Coordinates of C-alpha atoms in Angstrom, one line a residue:
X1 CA 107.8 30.3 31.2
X2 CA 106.4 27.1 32.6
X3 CA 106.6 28.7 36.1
X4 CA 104.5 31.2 35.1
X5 CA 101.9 28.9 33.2
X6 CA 102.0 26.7 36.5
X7 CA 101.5 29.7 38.8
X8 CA 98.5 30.9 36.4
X9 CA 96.9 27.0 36.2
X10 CA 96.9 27.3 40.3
X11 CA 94.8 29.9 40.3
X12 CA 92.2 28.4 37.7
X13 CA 92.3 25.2 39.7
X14 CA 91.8 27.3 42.7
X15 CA 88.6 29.4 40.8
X16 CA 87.3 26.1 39.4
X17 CA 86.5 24.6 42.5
X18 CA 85.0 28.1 43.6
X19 CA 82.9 28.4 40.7
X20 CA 81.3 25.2 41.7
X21 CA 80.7 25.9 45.1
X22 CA 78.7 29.2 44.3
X23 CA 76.8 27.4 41.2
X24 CA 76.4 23.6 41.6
X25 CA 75.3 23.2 38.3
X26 CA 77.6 25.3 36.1
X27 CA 81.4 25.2 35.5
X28 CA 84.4 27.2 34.6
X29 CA 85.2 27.9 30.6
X30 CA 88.7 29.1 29.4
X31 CA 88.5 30.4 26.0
X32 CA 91.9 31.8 25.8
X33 CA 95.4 31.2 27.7
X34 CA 98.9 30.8 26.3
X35 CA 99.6 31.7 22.4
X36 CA 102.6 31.4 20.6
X37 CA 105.0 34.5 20.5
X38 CA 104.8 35.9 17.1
X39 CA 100.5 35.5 16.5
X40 CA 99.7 38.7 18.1
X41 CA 96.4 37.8 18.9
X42 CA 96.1 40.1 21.8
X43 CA 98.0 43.0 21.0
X44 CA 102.2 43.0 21.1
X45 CA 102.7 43.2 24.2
X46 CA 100.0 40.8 25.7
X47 CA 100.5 38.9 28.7
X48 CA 99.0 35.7 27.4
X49 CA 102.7 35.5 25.0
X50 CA 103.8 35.1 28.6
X51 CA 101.1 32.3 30.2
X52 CA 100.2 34.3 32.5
X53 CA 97.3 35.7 31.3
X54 CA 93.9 33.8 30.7
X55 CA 90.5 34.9 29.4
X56 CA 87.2 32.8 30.9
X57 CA 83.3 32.6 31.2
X58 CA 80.8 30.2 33.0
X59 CA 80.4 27.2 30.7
X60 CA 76.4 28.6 30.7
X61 CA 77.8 32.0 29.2
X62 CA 74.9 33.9 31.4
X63 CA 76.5 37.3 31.4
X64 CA 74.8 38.1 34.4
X65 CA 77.0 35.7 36.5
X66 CA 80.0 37.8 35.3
X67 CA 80.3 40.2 37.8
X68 CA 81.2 37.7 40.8
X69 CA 83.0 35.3 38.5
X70 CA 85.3 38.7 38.4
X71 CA 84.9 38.6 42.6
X72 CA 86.0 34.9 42.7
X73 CA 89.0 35.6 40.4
X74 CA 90.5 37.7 42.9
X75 CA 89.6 35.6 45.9
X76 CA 91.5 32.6 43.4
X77 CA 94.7 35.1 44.0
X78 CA 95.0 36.4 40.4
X79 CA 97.0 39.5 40.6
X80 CA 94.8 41.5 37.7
X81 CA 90.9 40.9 36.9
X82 CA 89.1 43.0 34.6
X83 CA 86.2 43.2 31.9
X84 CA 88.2 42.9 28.4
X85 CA 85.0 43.5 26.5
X86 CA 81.1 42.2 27.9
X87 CA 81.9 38.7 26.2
X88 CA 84.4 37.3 29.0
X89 CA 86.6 38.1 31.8
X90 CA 90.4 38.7 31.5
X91 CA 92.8 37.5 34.2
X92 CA 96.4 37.5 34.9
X93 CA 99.2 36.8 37.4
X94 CA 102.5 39.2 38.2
X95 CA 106.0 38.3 36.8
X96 CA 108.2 36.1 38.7
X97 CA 110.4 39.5 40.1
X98 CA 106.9 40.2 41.8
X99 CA 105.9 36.7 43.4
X100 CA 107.7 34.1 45.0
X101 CA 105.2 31.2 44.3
X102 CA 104.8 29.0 47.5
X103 CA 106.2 25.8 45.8
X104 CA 105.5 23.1 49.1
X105 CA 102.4 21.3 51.0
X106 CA 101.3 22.6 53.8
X107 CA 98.7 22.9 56.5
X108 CA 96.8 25.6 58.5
X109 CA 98.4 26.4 61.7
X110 CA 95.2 25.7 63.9
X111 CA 94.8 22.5 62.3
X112 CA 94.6 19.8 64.9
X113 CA 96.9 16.4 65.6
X114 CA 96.5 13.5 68.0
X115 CA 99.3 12.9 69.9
X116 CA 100.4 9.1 71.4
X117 CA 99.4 10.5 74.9
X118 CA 95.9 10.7 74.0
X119 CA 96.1 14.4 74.1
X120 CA 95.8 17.0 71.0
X121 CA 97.9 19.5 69.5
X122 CA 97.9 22.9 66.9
X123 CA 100.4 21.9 64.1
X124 CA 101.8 25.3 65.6
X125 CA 102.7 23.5 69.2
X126 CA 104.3 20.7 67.9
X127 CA 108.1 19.9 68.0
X128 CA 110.8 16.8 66.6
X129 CA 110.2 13.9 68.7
X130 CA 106.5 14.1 68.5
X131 CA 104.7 11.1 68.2
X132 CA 101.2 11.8 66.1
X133 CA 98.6 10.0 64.6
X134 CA 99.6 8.9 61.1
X135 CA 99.0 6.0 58.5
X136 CA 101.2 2.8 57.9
X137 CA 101.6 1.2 54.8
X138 CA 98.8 -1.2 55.1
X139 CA 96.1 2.0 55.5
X140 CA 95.8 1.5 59.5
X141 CA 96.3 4.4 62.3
X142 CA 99.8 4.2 63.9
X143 CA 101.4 6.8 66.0
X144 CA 104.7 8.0 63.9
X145 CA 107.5 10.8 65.2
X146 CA 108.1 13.8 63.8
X147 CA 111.5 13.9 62.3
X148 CA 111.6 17.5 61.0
X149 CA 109.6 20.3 59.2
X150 CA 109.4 20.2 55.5
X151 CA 107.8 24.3 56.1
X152 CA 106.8 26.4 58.9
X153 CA 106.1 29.8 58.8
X154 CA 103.4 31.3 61.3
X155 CA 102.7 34.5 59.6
X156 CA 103.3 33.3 55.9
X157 CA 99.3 34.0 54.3
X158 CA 98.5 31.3 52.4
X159 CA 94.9 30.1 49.9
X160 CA 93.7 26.5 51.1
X161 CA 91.5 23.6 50.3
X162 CA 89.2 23.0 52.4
X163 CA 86.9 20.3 52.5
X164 CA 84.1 18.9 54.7
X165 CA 83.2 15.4 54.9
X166 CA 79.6 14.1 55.1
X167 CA 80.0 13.7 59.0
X168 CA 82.1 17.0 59.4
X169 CA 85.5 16.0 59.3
X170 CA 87.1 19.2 58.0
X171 CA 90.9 19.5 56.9
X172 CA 92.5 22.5 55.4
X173 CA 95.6 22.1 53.2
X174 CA 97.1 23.6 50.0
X175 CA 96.2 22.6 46.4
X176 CA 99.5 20.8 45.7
X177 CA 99.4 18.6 49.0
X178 CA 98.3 14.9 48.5
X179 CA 95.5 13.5 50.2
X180 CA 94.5 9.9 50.9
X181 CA 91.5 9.1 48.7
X182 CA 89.8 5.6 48.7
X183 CA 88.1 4.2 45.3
X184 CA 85.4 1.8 45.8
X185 CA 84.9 0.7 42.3
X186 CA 89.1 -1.1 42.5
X187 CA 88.6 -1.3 46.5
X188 CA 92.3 1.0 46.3
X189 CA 93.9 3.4 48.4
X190 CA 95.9 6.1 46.6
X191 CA 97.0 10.0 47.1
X192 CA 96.0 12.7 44.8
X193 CA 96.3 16.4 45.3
X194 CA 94.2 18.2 47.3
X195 CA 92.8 20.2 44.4
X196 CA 91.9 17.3 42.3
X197 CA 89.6 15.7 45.1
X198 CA 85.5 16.4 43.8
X199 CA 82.7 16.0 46.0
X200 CA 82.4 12.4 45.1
X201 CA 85.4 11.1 46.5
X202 CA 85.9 9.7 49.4
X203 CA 88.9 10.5 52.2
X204 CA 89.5 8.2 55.1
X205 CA 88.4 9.6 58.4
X206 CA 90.0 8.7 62.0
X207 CA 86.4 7.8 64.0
X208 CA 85.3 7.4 67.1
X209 CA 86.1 3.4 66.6
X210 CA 89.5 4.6 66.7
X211 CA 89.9 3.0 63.0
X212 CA 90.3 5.0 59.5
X213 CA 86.9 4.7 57.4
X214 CA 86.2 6.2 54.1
X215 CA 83.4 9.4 53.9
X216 CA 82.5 10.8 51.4
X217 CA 83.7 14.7 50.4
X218 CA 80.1 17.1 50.2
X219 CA 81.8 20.4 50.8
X220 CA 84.9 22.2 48.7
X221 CA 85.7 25.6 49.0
X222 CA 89.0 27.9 49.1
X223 CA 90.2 29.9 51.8
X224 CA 92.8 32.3 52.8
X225 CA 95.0 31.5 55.9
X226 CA 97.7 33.3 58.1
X227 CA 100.4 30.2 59.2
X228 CA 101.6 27.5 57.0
X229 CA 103.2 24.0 59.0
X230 CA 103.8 20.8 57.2
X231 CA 106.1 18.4 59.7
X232 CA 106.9 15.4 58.3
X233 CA 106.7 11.9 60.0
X234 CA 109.0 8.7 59.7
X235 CA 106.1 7.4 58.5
X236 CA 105.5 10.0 55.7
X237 CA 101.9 10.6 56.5
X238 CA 100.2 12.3 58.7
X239 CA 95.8 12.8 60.1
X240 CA 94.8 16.0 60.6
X241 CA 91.6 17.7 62.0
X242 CA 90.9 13.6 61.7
X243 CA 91.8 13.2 57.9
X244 CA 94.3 10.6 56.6
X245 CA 97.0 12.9 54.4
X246 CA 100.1 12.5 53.2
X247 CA 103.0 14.5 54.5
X248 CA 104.7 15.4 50.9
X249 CA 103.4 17.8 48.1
X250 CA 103.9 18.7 44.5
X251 CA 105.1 15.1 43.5
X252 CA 102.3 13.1 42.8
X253 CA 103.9 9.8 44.0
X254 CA 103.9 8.8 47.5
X255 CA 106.2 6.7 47.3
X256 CA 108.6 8.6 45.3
X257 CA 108.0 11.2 47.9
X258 CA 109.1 9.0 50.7
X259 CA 112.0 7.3 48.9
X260 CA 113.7 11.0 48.2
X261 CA 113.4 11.9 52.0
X262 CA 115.2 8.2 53.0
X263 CA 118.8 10.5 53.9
X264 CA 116.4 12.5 56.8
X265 CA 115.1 9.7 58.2
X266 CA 118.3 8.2 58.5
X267 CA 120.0 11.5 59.8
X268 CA 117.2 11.6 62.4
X269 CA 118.0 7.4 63.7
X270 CA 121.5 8.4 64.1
X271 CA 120.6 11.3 66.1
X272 CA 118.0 9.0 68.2
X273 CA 121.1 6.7 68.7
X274 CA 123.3 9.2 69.6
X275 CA 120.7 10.2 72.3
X276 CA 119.4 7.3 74.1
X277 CA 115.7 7.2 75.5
X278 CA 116.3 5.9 78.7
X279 CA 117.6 9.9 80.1
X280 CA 116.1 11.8 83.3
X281 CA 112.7 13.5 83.1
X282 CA 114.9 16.6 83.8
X283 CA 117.0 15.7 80.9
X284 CA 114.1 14.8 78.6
X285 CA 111.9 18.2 79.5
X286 CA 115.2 20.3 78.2
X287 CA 115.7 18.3 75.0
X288 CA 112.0 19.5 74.1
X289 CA 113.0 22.9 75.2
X290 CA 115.7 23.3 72.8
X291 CA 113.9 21.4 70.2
X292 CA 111.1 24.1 70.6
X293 CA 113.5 26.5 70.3
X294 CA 115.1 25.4 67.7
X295 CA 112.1 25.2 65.7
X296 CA 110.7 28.5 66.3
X297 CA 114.1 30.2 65.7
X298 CA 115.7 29.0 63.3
X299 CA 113.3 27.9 60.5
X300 CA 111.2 30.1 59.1
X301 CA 110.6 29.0 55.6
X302 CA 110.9 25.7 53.7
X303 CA 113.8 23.1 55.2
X304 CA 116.3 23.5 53.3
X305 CA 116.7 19.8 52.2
X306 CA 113.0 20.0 51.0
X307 CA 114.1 23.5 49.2
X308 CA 116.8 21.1 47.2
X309 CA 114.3 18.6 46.5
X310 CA 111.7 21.1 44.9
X311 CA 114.8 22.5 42.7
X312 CA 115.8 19.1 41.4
X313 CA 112.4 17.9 40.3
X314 CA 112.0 20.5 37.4
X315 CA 115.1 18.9 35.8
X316 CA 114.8 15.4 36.5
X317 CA 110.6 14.7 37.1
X318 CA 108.7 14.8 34.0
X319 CA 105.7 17.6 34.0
X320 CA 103.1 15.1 34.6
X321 CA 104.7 13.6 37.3
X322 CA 104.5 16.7 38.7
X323 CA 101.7 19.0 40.1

């Protein structure tokens, strides 16, 4: 049941934010989701008994905004949209035997990395052993290695978050990723999900100072994208397309985050140590070979330590720790 109700909230979250872009001024209204079995509110049979059914308006009720409402409900990824009655719209999701939900943080596979020779990379070109831009502890740019890939999957389609900052930074991630926010009022750092960032916050932007400097969010829309890659760093973050981000999802803690990937990153040192540095170029070139091919071969998917992780948390994470 609650992974149904979660899988339904994504898609609000999702047609929120697109409501918003298309009127500035107006905002999505709920007036029915998840009843109690037994009240037979919506007929015997009704999908809201389930939470996966919800029925909405615009906050202005202006019937004549109805009909794309409807259109943004299915760009949102809701599975059914239809008119109930002229009053409101009613939306629902497919059972869990239809839909695998995609339950990990990820980016776009275009999106766009610095690497510590100066040169960029597609999150789809990069390999273990990379070295990329990323964020230490004390919010300045460092260059971090990859030590695996939480997810890849080129051909996996995918909705997005993408944002725009006020000097065009772009970045494209899923809702439940977190993102580096700054908040001027406490003078803080902190990571929220990507869905929950508004067009007043501010995300910290890699300039041309070669420093991270908070702008401000102007531009939030959802998009659809084929290839989903979401490599994570010693570090455990990550800038992308220029934007500070976290490399973990769904767990709205960094630092928990971090702390429950610890075994990885020590996996990966004893690996380093079992293969020292100073080796041929020859020797080095066919290490990245293999790692290459070992990437594109034999993950397709979410890692399958990352896979355990997103298991356990339903059982041991309460729901608000969660996204």
């Amino acid at each position: 049941m609650l992974i149904r109700m979660y899988r339904c909230k994504d898609k609000l979250d999702i047609l929120a934010i697109s409501v918003i872009n298309q009127w500035p001024t107006t905002r999505l209204r709920v007036i029915e989701s998840w009843d109690e079995d037994g009240e037979y509110l919506h007929g015997k049979n009704s999908l809201h008994y389930e939470g996966r059914a919800v029925d909405i308006t615009t906050d202005d009720r202006d019937t004549s905004k109805y009909g794309m409402l409807a259109r943004l409900a299915v760009e949102a990824g809701f599975d059914w949209v239809y008119y109930e009655n002229r009053d409101y719209i009613h939306c629902s999701v497919k059972s869990d035997s239809f839909h695998t939900p995609h339950d990990s943080g990820c980016f776009t596979k275009d999106s766009i990395v610095l690497t510590s020779n100066g040169s960029t990379k597609a999150m789809s070109d990069l390999i273990i052993g990379d070295r990329v831009l990323s964020v230490n502890d004390h919010g300045e740019p460092i260059f971090s290695e990859i030590i695996l890939f939480m997810d890849r999957n080129l051909e996996q389609t995918e909705q997005f978050i993408q944002l725009t900052t006020e000097k065009g930074a772009v970045l494209t991630v899923t809702p439940a990723h977190l993102v580096m926010i700054w908040n001027p009022e406490k003078m803080l750092a902190s990571y929220v999900f990507a869905d929950q960032i508004t067009r007043k916050d501010q995300v910290f932007v890699h300039d041309f100072t070669k420093a991270l400097r908070p702008e401000r969010v102007i531009k939030l829309e959802t998009v659809t994208r084929k290839g989903v890659v979401a490599p994570l760093t010693r570090a455990g973050t990550i800038v992308v397309n220029s934007v500070a981000a976290s490399c973990y999802a769904i767990v709205n803690s960094q630092k928990l985050a971090h702390w429950s990937l610890a075994p990885m990153r020590l996996w990966s040192s004893i690996l380093s140590y079992m293969h020292p540095s100073n080796q041929s170029k020859e020797t080095v070139k066919e290490e990245k070979r293999k790692k290459r091919l070992a990437v594109e071969e034999y993950q397709s998917g979410v890692h399958w330590y990352a896979k355990a992780l997103y298991t356990i948390k339903d059982y041991v994470l309460p729901i608000t720790w969660r996204h």
